[in-house]
Amino acid sequence: MADVPRASLIPRLLAIGGTIAGIAVLFAYAGGWPTPHALTPARIANTFELVNGPHPGFRRNHAKGVCVSGWFNSNIEGATLSKASIFQPGRVPVLGRFSLSGGQPFAADAPQTVRGLGILFKPPEGEEWRTAMINLPVFPVRTPQAFYEQLLASAPDHATGKPDSARMQAFLAKYPESARAIQFIHSHAMSSGFENSTFNSLNAFRFFNAASAEVCVRWSMVPVQPFEPISTADSGQADKNQLFDALIASIHRHPLEWHLIITVAQPGDPTDNATIHWPSDRQQVDAGTLTIDHVESDDTSPARDINFDPLVLPNGMAASDDPLLSARSAVYSQSFTRREGEHKHPSAVSPAQTGK
C-alpha cells in the first residue's frame, strides 16, 4: 500500500467499498430489510415460523415426515413427450420423503392434513429431477401473495386455537379463485393414508422431446394400492403417528407402487394458474412405475437434507409461466439454508419405529 500513489489508491478503495456495499444491499434485499412490506422468500419463511412457532433444524413447511428410497422403472412412453434421460429404458434410483403440511414437526397426525411426497430421481448421467407433490387435486391459491395471505388467514387464533372464520371469509372474498379451488378440493374424497394417495405436481411444466416438440404438462403419482376413503379407516381416536405408522407397516409388508401419469395440456388450458383443474379428457401418458421398498427416519436418511426444489429439472424439462414455481424454489432455498445452520433435533418418527 505504501508504494501505491495516494491519487490512485483512493479510487481503488472507493471501488472496493462500493463492491462491499453492493453485496450488503443484496443481502439486505434478500432479507427484506430495506422494503419491510415487500413479499420476499425470507418474509414467507418468517411467516411460517410466526404461524407454527420456531422449530430449529426442521423444514419450515412439511416439517413432519419420513424418508424412503426405491427406484423408478421407465416404460419408454414418456420419451414421446420429453428427451429427459429419466424416460429412457432402465431403472433409476430414487430418494424421497412423505410428509404432512405445516411447520410443527411433532403434531399428531390428522387424516385430513395435506400430505406431501418429494422425490429425487438420480439417473446415471449425473442429472437430477426433483419434484414435490401433494395429494390435493388443485392448489388453493394462484400467486405467492395469495399464498402468504392464506397462511396468515388460516393461522390459529391464540384464544381458541382455531382459525378465525371471519379472517378466512375475508381472504376468500378477496381471492374468489381460491374459494372455487377449495370447493373443488372438498368435492374429492381423501384416501385413508399415504400409501393409497395420489400425489399431484399441480404446477404446469414444459416438456421437450428429441424432435424439439414442446408440450405443457402436469404429472401425478397414482397408486397401485387400492383407494380407501378416510371414513372407512379412521377410528376417530387418532394415534400421534397413525398415518406414518400405517405407511411404515405397509412398506415392511411389501414394496409400494405408483404409476407416473403425465397429463398433456391442450391450447387454452391455463399453465399459470394451479387453482384450475384441466379437463379429464386430456391425453394421459403412463410413463412408468415408482417403487418404494425402504423406509427410514429423518434422523438417519440422507433425504432429510434434500431440498426438493421443483426447478431442479433435467434436460428435456423446463418451468412454465406459473408464478408459484419460482416462489416455491426461493422459499425452499430459504428454509434449507436456515435449517442446515441449526442444531438437528430428533424426528417425531424415530429410527426404532421405521425399523420395526
PDB file of N, CA, C and O in Angstrom, residues 217-280:
ATOM      1  N   VAL A 217     -47.337 -29.793 -19.504  1.00  0.00           N
ATOM      2  CA  VAL A 217     -47.821 -30.977 -18.801  1.00  0.00           C
ATOM      3  C   VAL A 217     -47.974 -30.699 -17.306  1.00  0.00           C
ATOM      4  O   VAL A 217     -47.417 -29.743 -16.765  1.00  0.00           O
ATOM      5  N   ARG A 218     -48.739 -31.546 -16.678  1.00  0.00           N
ATOM      6  CA  ARG A 218     -48.726 -31.751 -15.237  1.00  0.00           C
ATOM      7  C   ARG A 218     -48.552 -33.251 -15.024  1.00  0.00           C
ATOM      8  O   ARG A 218     -48.793 -34.032 -15.942  1.00  0.00           O
ATOM      9  N   TRP A 219     -48.131 -33.649 -13.835  1.00  0.00           N
ATOM     10  CA  TRP A 219     -47.993 -35.089 -13.603  1.00  0.00           C
ATOM     11  C   TRP A 219     -48.554 -35.478 -12.255  1.00  0.00           C
ATOM     12  O   TRP A 219     -48.745 -34.646 -11.362  1.00  0.00           O
ATOM     13  N   SER A 220     -48.821 -36.769 -12.134  1.00  0.00           N
ATOM     14  CA  SER A 220     -49.358 -37.329 -10.888  1.00  0.00           C
ATOM     15  C   SER A 220     -48.701 -38.673 -10.636  1.00  0.00           C
ATOM     16  O   SER A 220     -48.352 -39.395 -11.568  1.00  0.00           O
ATOM     17  N   MET A 221     -48.535 -39.003  -9.353  1.00  0.00           N
ATOM     18  CA  MET A 221     -48.171 -40.347  -8.941  1.00  0.00           C
ATOM     19  C   MET A 221     -49.466 -41.016  -8.478  1.00  0.00           C
ATOM     20  O   MET A 221     -50.032 -40.653  -7.441  1.00  0.00           O
ATOM     21  N   VAL A 222     -49.937 -41.988  -9.260  1.00  0.00           N
ATOM     22  CA  VAL A 222     -51.217 -42.641  -9.000  1.00  0.00           C
ATOM     23  C   VAL A 222     -50.953 -44.021  -8.393  1.00  0.00           C
ATOM     24  O   VAL A 222     -50.261 -44.842  -9.005  1.00  0.00           O
ATOM     25  N   PRO A 223     -51.476 -44.303  -7.205  1.00  0.00           N
ATOM     26  CA  PRO A 223     -51.101 -45.533  -6.506  1.00  0.00           C
ATOM     27  C   PRO A 223     -51.664 -46.794  -7.138  1.00  0.00           C
ATOM     28  O   PRO A 223     -52.794 -46.800  -7.641  1.00  0.00           O
ATOM     29  N   VAL A 224     -50.864 -47.844  -7.093  1.00  0.00           N
ATOM     30  CA  VAL A 224     -51.356 -49.176  -7.441  1.00  0.00           C
ATOM     31  C   VAL A 224     -52.211 -49.704  -6.290  1.00  0.00           C
ATOM     32  O   VAL A 224     -53.177 -50.441  -6.497  1.00  0.00           O
ATOM     33  N   GLN A 225     -51.863 -49.320  -5.059  1.00  0.00           N
ATOM     34  CA  GLN A 225     -52.636 -49.730  -3.893  1.00  0.00           C
ATOM     35  C   GLN A 225     -54.067 -49.197  -4.016  1.00  0.00           C
ATOM     36  O   GLN A 225     -54.271 -48.051  -4.411  1.00  0.00           O
ATOM     37  N   PRO A 226     -55.060 -50.002  -3.697  1.00  0.00           N
ATOM     38  CA  PRO A 226     -56.458 -49.589  -3.905  1.00  0.00           C
ATOM     39  C   PRO A 226     -56.861 -48.432  -3.006  1.00  0.00           C
ATOM     40  O   PRO A 226     -56.422 -48.325  -1.857  1.00  0.00           O
ATOM     41  N   PHE A 227     -57.695 -47.562  -3.558  1.00  0.00           N
ATOM     42  CA  PHE A 227     -58.213 -46.415  -2.815  1.00  0.00           C
ATOM     43  C   PHE A 227     -59.117 -46.885  -1.689  1.00  0.00           C
ATOM     44  O   PHE A 227     -59.931 -47.795  -1.844  1.00  0.00           O
ATOM     45  N   GLU A 228     -58.971 -46.253  -0.551  1.00  0.00           N
ATOM     46  CA  GLU A 228     -59.857 -46.471   0.587  1.00  0.00           C
ATOM     47  C   GLU A 228     -60.082 -45.113   1.232  1.00  0.00           C
ATOM     48  O   GLU A 228     -59.121 -44.434   1.580  1.00  0.00           O
ATOM     49  N   PRO A 229     -61.327 -44.678   1.383  1.00  0.00           N
ATOM     50  CA  PRO A 229     -61.578 -43.353   1.952  1.00  0.00           C
ATOM     51  C   PRO A 229     -61.313 -43.316   3.447  1.00  0.00           C
ATOM     52  O   PRO A 229     -61.322 -44.336   4.131  1.00  0.00           O
ATOM     53  N   ILE A 230     -61.107 -42.130   3.942  1.00  0.00           N
ATOM     54  CA  ILE A 230     -60.843 -41.942   5.369  1.00  0.00           C
ATOM     55  C   ILE A 230     -61.964 -42.513   6.220  1.00  0.00           C
ATOM     56  O   ILE A 230     -61.723 -43.152   7.243  1.00  0.00           O
ATOM     57  N   SER A 231     -63.195 -42.346   5.783  1.00  0.00           N
ATOM     58  CA  SER A 231     -64.339 -42.720   6.615  1.00  0.00           C
ATOM     59  C   SER A 231     -64.353 -44.185   6.999  1.00  0.00           C
ATOM     60  O   SER A 231     -64.867 -44.553   8.060  1.00  0.00           O
ATOM     61  N   THR A 232     -63.797 -45.051   6.169  1.00  0.00           N
ATOM     62  CA  THR A 232     -63.822 -46.483   6.467  1.00  0.00           C
ATOM     63  C   THR A 232     -62.596 -46.936   7.243  1.00  0.00           C
ATOM     64  O   THR A 232     -62.522 -48.071   7.678  1.00  0.00           O
ATOM     65  N   ALA A 233     -61.628 -46.042   7.425  1.00  0.00           N
ATOM     66  CA  ALA A 233     -60.392 -46.449   8.091  1.00  0.00           C
ATOM     67  C   ALA A 233     -60.120 -45.683   9.367  1.00  0.00           C
ATOM     68  O   ALA A 233     -59.339 -46.109  10.199  1.00  0.00           O
ATOM     69  N   ASP A 234     -60.775 -44.537   9.540  1.00  0.00           N
ATOM     70  CA  ASP A 234     -60.489 -43.679  10.687  1.00  0.00           C
ATOM     71  C   ASP A 234     -61.341 -44.093  11.874  1.00  0.00           C
ATOM     72  O   ASP A 234     -62.569 -44.044  11.831  1.00  0.00           O
ATOM     73  N   SER A 235     -60.705 -44.489  12.952  1.00  0.00           N
ATOM     74  CA  SER A 235     -61.415 -44.929  14.149  1.00  0.00           C
ATOM     75  C   SER A 235     -61.933 -43.755  14.969  1.00  0.00           C
ATOM     76  O   SER A 235     -62.714 -43.937  15.891  1.00  0.00           O
ATOM     77  N   GLY A 236     -61.456 -42.546  14.656  1.00  0.00           N
ATOM     78  CA  GLY A 236     -61.851 -41.373  15.410  1.00  0.00           C
ATOM     79  C   GLY A 236     -60.951 -41.112  16.608  1.00  0.00           C
ATOM     80  O   GLY A 236     -61.028 -40.071  17.237  1.00  0.00           O
ATOM     81  N   GLN A 237     -60.103 -42.044  16.944  1.00  0.00           N
ATOM     82  CA  GLN A 237     -59.170 -41.886  18.056  1.00  0.00           C
ATOM     83  C   GLN A 237     -57.760 -41.957  17.474  1.00  0.00           C
ATOM     84  O   GLN A 237     -57.145 -43.009  17.444  1.00  0.00           O
ATOM     85  N   ALA A 238     -57.279 -40.822  17.002  1.00  0.00           N
ATOM     86  CA  ALA A 238     -56.032 -40.804  16.244  1.00  0.00           C
ATOM     87  C   ALA A 238     -54.828 -41.017  17.154  1.00  0.00           C
ATOM     88  O   ALA A 238     -54.694 -40.364  18.189  1.00  0.00           O
ATOM     89  N   ASP A 239     -53.969 -41.959  16.770  1.00  0.00           N
ATOM     90  CA  ASP A 239     -52.671 -42.077  17.410  1.00  0.00           C
ATOM     91  C   ASP A 239     -51.785 -40.971  16.866  1.00  0.00           C
ATOM     92  O   ASP A 239     -51.988 -40.485  15.754  1.00  0.00           O
ATOM     93  N   LYS A 240     -50.780 -40.604  17.650  1.00  0.00           N
ATOM     94  CA  LYS A 240     -49.964 -39.457  17.273  1.00  0.00           C
ATOM     95  C   LYS A 240     -49.331 -39.630  15.902  1.00  0.00           C
ATOM     96  O   LYS A 240     -49.264 -38.691  15.119  1.00  0.00           O
ATOM     97  N   ASN A 241     -48.870 -40.836  15.580  1.00  0.00           N
ATOM     98  CA  ASN A 241     -48.197 -41.087  14.304  1.00  0.00           C
ATOM     99  C   ASN A 241     -48.978 -42.083  13.448  1.00  0.00           C
ATOM    100  O   ASN A 241     -48.378 -42.864  12.707  1.00  0.00           O
ATOM    101  N   GLN A 242     -50.291 -42.052  13.503  1.00  0.00           N
ATOM    102  CA  GLN A 242     -51.083 -43.098  12.861  1.00  0.00           C
ATOM    103  C   GLN A 242     -50.839 -43.209  11.350  1.00  0.00           C
ATOM    104  O   GLN A 242     -50.737 -44.321  10.825  1.00  0.00           O
ATOM    105  N   LEU A 243     -50.741 -42.085  10.662  1.00  0.00           N
ATOM    106  CA  LEU A 243     -50.532 -42.145   9.214  1.00  0.00           C
ATOM    107  C   LEU A 243     -49.146 -42.664   8.879  1.00  0.00           C
ATOM    108  O   LEU A 243     -48.974 -43.474   7.953  1.00  0.00           O
ATOM    109  N   PHE A 244     -48.140 -42.224   9.628  1.00  0.00           N
ATOM    110  CA  PHE A 244     -46.779 -42.690   9.370  1.00  0.00           C
ATOM    111  C   PHE A 244     -46.608 -44.149   9.790  1.00  0.00           C
ATOM    112  O   PHE A 244     -45.927 -44.921   9.109  1.00  0.00           O
ATOM    113  N   ASP A 245     -47.233 -44.546  10.892  1.00  0.00           N
ATOM    114  CA  ASP A 245     -47.144 -45.944  11.323  1.00  0.00           C
ATOM    115  C   ASP A 245     -47.742 -46.878  10.271  1.00  0.00           C
ATOM    116  O   ASP A 245     -47.191 -47.948   9.981  1.00  0.00           O
ATOM    117  N   ALA A 246     -48.873 -46.462   9.695  1.00  0.00           N
ATOM    118  CA  ALA A 246     -49.518 -47.283   8.667  1.00  0.00           C
ATOM    119  C   ALA A 246     -48.645 -47.374   7.414  1.00  0.00           C
ATOM    120  O   ALA A 246     -48.523 -48.443   6.799  1.00  0.00           O
ATOM    121  N   LEU A 247     -48.025 -46.252   7.030  1.00  0.00           N
ATOM    122  CA  LEU A 247     -47.132 -46.250   5.867  1.00  0.00           C
ATOM    123  C   LEU A 247     -45.936 -47.172   6.098  1.00  0.00           C
ATOM    124  O   LEU A 247     -45.577 -47.981   5.228  1.00  0.00           O
ATOM    125  N   ILE A 248     -45.322 -47.060   7.269  1.00  0.00           N
ATOM    126  CA  ILE A 248     -44.150 -47.879   7.590  1.00  0.00           C
ATOM    127  C   ILE A 248     -44.511 -49.360   7.562  1.00  0.00           C
ATOM    128  O   ILE A 248     -43.785 -50.187   6.982  1.00  0.00           O
ATOM    129  N   ALA A 249     -45.646 -49.709   8.173  1.00  0.00           N
ATOM    130  CA  ALA A 249     -46.077 -51.104   8.188  1.00  0.00           C
ATOM    131  C   ALA A 249     -46.331 -51.618   6.776  1.00  0.00           C
ATOM    132  O   ALA A 249     -45.981 -52.764   6.449  1.00  0.00           O
ATOM    133  N   SER A 250     -46.908 -50.777   5.914  1.00  0.00           N
ATOM    134  CA  SER A 250     -47.190 -51.193   4.533  1.00  0.00           C
ATOM    135  C   SER A 250     -45.901 -51.479   3.765  1.00  0.00           C
ATOM    136  O   SER A 250     -45.807 -52.473   3.041  1.00  0.00           O
ATOM    137  N   ILE A 251     -44.904 -50.605   3.921  1.00  0.00           N
ATOM    138  CA  ILE A 251     -43.639 -50.801   3.209  1.00  0.00           C
ATOM    139  C   ILE A 251     -42.920 -52.043   3.712  1.00  0.00           C
ATOM    140  O   ILE A 251     -42.289 -52.774   2.935  1.00  0.00           O
ATOM    141  N   HIS A 252     -43.021 -52.327   5.007  1.00  0.00           N
ATOM    142  CA  HIS A 252     -42.393 -53.531   5.543  1.00  0.00           C
ATOM    143  C   HIS A 252     -43.077 -54.807   5.038  1.00  0.00           C
ATOM    144  O   HIS A 252     -42.432 -55.854   4.916  1.00  0.00           O
ATOM    145  N   ARG A 253     -44.377 -54.714   4.738  1.00  0.00           N
ATOM    146  CA  ARG A 253     -45.088 -55.899   4.231  1.00  0.00           C
ATOM    147  C   ARG A 253     -44.720 -56.200   2.791  1.00  0.00           C
ATOM    148  O   ARG A 253     -44.486 -57.339   2.410  1.00  0.00           O
ATOM    149  N   HIS A 254     -44.625 -55.140   1.976  1.00  0.00           N
ATOM    150  CA  HIS A 254     -44.287 -55.327   0.556  1.00  0.00           C
ATOM    151  C   HIS A 254     -44.005 -53.949  -0.053  1.00  0.00           C
ATOM    152  O   HIS A 254     -44.494 -52.925   0.447  1.00  0.00           O
ATOM    153  N   PRO A 255     -43.245 -53.886  -1.140  1.00  0.00           N
ATOM    154  CA  PRO A 255     -42.990 -52.587  -1.783  1.00  0.00           C
ATOM    155  C   PRO A 255     -44.292 -51.931  -2.235  1.00  0.00           C
ATOM    156  O   PRO A 255     -45.256 -52.611  -2.612  1.00  0.00           O
ATOM    157  N   LEU A 256     -44.316 -50.609  -2.183  1.00  0.00           N
ATOM    158  CA  LEU A 256     -45.465 -49.836  -2.643  1.00  0.00           C
ATOM    159  C   LEU A 256     -45.167 -49.267  -4.027  1.00  0.00           C
ATOM    160  O   LEU A 256     -44.017 -48.950  -4.339  1.00  0.00           O
ATOM    161  N   GLU A 257     -46.214 -49.127  -4.848  1.00  0.00           N
ATOM    162  CA  GLU A 257     -46.011 -48.693  -6.236  1.00  0.00           C
ATOM    163  C   GLU A 257     -46.984 -47.579  -6.620  1.00  0.00           C
ATOM    164  O   GLU A 257     -48.136 -47.558  -6.183  1.00  0.00           O
ATOM    165  N   TRP A 258     -46.476 -46.684  -7.461  1.00  0.00           N
ATOM    166  CA  TRP A 258     -47.279 -45.628  -8.075  1.00  0.00           C
ATOM    167  C   TRP A 258     -46.945 -45.550  -9.558  1.00  0.00           C
ATOM    168  O   TRP A 258     -45.776 -45.728  -9.954  1.00  0.00           O
ATOM    169  N   HIS A 259     -47.949 -45.286 -10.391  1.00  0.00           N
ATOM    170  CA  HIS A 259     -47.709 -45.011 -11.812  1.00  0.00           C
ATOM    171  C   HIS A 259     -47.494 -43.506 -11.998  1.00  0.00           C
ATOM    172  O   HIS A 259     -48.263 -42.694 -11.460  1.00  0.00           O
ATOM    173  N   LEU A 260     -46.463 -43.154 -12.764  1.00  0.00           N
ATOM    174  CA  LEU A 260     -46.232 -41.749 -13.118  1.00  0.00           C
ATOM    175  C   LEU A 260     -47.101 -41.425 -14.327  1.00  0.00           C
ATOM    176  O   LEU A 260     -46.814 -41.867 -15.445  1.00  0.00           O
ATOM    177  N   ILE A 261     -48.174 -40.671 -14.088  1.00  0.00           N
ATOM    178  CA  ILE A 261     -49.122 -40.314 -15.147  1.00  0.00           C
ATOM    179  C   ILE A 261     -48.901 -38.855 -15.535  1.00  0.00           C
ATOM    180  O   ILE A 261     -49.021 -37.954 -14.697  1.00  0.00           O
ATOM    181  N   ILE A 262     -48.586 -38.635 -16.799  1.00  0.00           N
ATOM    182  CA  ILE A 262     -48.336 -37.282 -17.318  1.00  0.00           C
ATOM    183  C   ILE A 262     -49.561 -36.831 -18.100  1.00  0.00           C
ATOM    184  O   ILE A 262     -49.995 -37.514 -19.035  1.00  0.00           O
ATOM    185  N   THR A 263     -50.128 -35.689 -17.720  1.00  0.00           N
ATOM    186  CA  THR A 263     -51.291 -35.129 -18.398  1.00  0.00           C
ATOM    187  C   THR A 263     -50.836 -34.001 -19.319  1.00  0.00           C
ATOM    188  O   THR A 263     -50.105 -33.100 -18.896  1.00  0.00           O
ATOM    189  N   VAL A 264     -51.252 -34.058 -20.573  1.00  0.00           N
ATOM    190  CA  VAL A 264     -50.815 -33.111 -21.602  1.00  0.00           C
ATOM    191  C   VAL A 264     -51.885 -32.047 -21.819  1.00  0.00           C
ATOM    192  O   VAL A 264     -53.061 -32.362 -22.045  1.00  0.00           O
ATOM    193  N   ALA A 265     -51.476 -30.793 -21.747  1.00  0.00           N
ATOM    194  CA  ALA A 265     -52.412 -29.683 -21.921  1.00  0.00           C
ATOM    195  C   ALA A 265     -52.812 -29.530 -23.380  1.00  0.00           C
ATOM    196  O   ALA A 265     -52.064 -29.882 -24.297  1.00  0.00           O
ATOM    197  N   GLN A 266     -53.981 -28.958 -23.569  1.00  0.00           N
ATOM    198  CA  GLN A 266     -54.452 -28.558 -24.885  1.00  0.00           C
ATOM    199  C   GLN A 266     -54.417 -27.028 -24.953  1.00  0.00           C
ATOM    200  O   GLN A 266     -54.377 -26.347 -23.917  1.00  0.00           O
ATOM    201  N   PRO A 267     -54.395 -26.448 -26.163  1.00  0.00           N
ATOM    202  CA  PRO A 267     -54.410 -24.984 -26.260  1.00  0.00           C
ATOM    203  C   PRO A 267     -55.574 -24.400 -25.476  1.00  0.00           C
ATOM    204  O   PRO A 267     -56.704 -24.874 -25.548  1.00  0.00           O
ATOM    205  N   GLY A 268     -55.258 -23.380 -24.686  1.00  0.00           N
ATOM    206  CA  GLY A 268     -56.275 -22.743 -23.854  1.00  0.00           C
ATOM    207  C   GLY A 268     -56.278 -23.218 -22.418  1.00  0.00           C
ATOM    208  O   GLY A 268     -56.848 -22.540 -21.545  1.00  0.00           O
ATOM    209  N   ASP A 269     -55.674 -24.361 -22.145  1.00  0.00           N
ATOM    210  CA  ASP A 269     -55.573 -24.811 -20.753  1.00  0.00           C
ATOM    211  C   ASP A 269     -54.613 -23.896 -20.005  1.00  0.00           C
ATOM    212  O   ASP A 269     -53.499 -23.639 -20.477  1.00  0.00           O
ATOM    213  N   PRO A 270     -54.994 -23.412 -18.830  1.00  0.00           N
ATOM    214  CA  PRO A 270     -54.117 -22.480 -18.113  1.00  0.00           C
ATOM    215  C   PRO A 270     -52.861 -23.175 -17.601  1.00  0.00           C
ATOM    216  O   PRO A 270     -52.926 -24.236 -16.981  1.00  0.00           O
ATOM    217  N   THR A 271     -51.721 -22.574 -17.859  1.00  0.00           N
ATOM    218  CA  THR A 271     -50.452 -23.095 -17.347  1.00  0.00           C
ATOM    219  C   THR A 271     -49.895 -22.215 -16.241  1.00  0.00           C
ATOM    220  O   THR A 271     -48.868 -22.552 -15.646  1.00  0.00           O
ATOM    221  N   ASP A 272     -50.566 -21.091 -15.969  1.00  0.00           N
ATOM    222  CA  ASP A 272     -50.093 -20.157 -14.953  1.00  0.00           C
ATOM    223  C   ASP A 272     -51.044 -20.068 -13.766  1.00  0.00           C
ATOM    224  O   ASP A 272     -50.977 -19.138 -12.970  1.00  0.00           O
ATOM    225  N   ASN A 273     -51.948 -21.047 -13.652  1.00  0.00           N
ATOM    226  CA  ASN A 273     -52.972 -20.982 -12.607  1.00  0.00           C
ATOM    227  C   ASN A 273     -53.223 -22.386 -12.057  1.00  0.00           C
ATOM    228  O   ASN A 273     -53.983 -23.170 -12.640  1.00  0.00           O
ATOM    229  N   ALA A 274     -52.593 -22.702 -10.931  1.00  0.00           N
ATOM    230  CA  ALA A 274     -52.688 -24.046 -10.347  1.00  0.00           C
ATOM    231  C   ALA A 274     -53.996 -24.271  -9.606  1.00  0.00           C
ATOM    232  O   ALA A 274     -54.235 -25.379  -9.111  1.00  0.00           O
ATOM    233  N   THR A 275     -54.863 -23.256  -9.530  1.00  0.00           N
ATOM    234  CA  THR A 275     -56.164 -23.455  -8.877  1.00  0.00           C
ATOM    235  C   THR A 275     -57.176 -24.097  -9.819  1.00  0.00           C
ATOM    236  O   THR A 275     -58.264 -24.489  -9.375  1.00  0.00           O
ATOM    237  N   ILE A 276     -56.845 -24.198 -11.111  1.00  0.00           N
ATOM    238  CA  ILE A 276     -57.785 -24.720 -12.108  1.00  0.00           C
ATOM    239  C   ILE A 276     -57.357 -26.114 -12.547  1.00  0.00           C
ATOM    240  O   ILE A 276     -56.223 -26.331 -12.968  1.00  0.00           O
ATOM    241  N   HIS A 277     -58.291 -27.048 -12.471  1.00  0.00           N
ATOM    242  CA  HIS A 277     -58.048 -28.431 -12.898  1.00  0.00           C
ATOM    243  C   HIS A 277     -58.251 -28.535 -14.406  1.00  0.00           C
ATOM    244  O   HIS A 277     -59.241 -28.023 -14.939  1.00  0.00           O
ATOM    245  N   TRP A 278     -57.316 -29.176 -15.093  1.00  0.00           N
ATOM    246  CA  TRP A 278     -57.507 -29.386 -16.524  1.00  0.00           C
ATOM    247  C   TRP A 278     -58.601 -30.430 -16.749  1.00  0.00           C
ATOM    248  O   TRP A 278     -58.772 -31.352 -15.925  1.00  0.00           O
ATOM    249  N   PRO A 279     -59.340 -30.322 -17.850  1.00  0.00           N
ATOM    250  CA  PRO A 279     -60.428 -31.283 -18.114  1.00  0.00           C
ATOM    251  C   PRO A 279     -59.934 -32.729 -18.108  1.00  0.00           C
ATOM    252  O   PRO A 279     -58.803 -33.029 -18.485  1.00  0.00           O
ATOM    253  N   SER A 280     -60.811 -33.615 -17.674  1.00  0.00           N
ATOM    254  CA  SER A 280     -60.440 -35.025 -17.503  1.00  0.00           C
ATOM    255  C   SER A 280     -60.227 -35.760 -18.813  1.00  0.00           C
ATOM    256  O   SER A 280     -59.711 -36.882 -18.816  1.00  0.00           O
TER     257      SER A 280
END
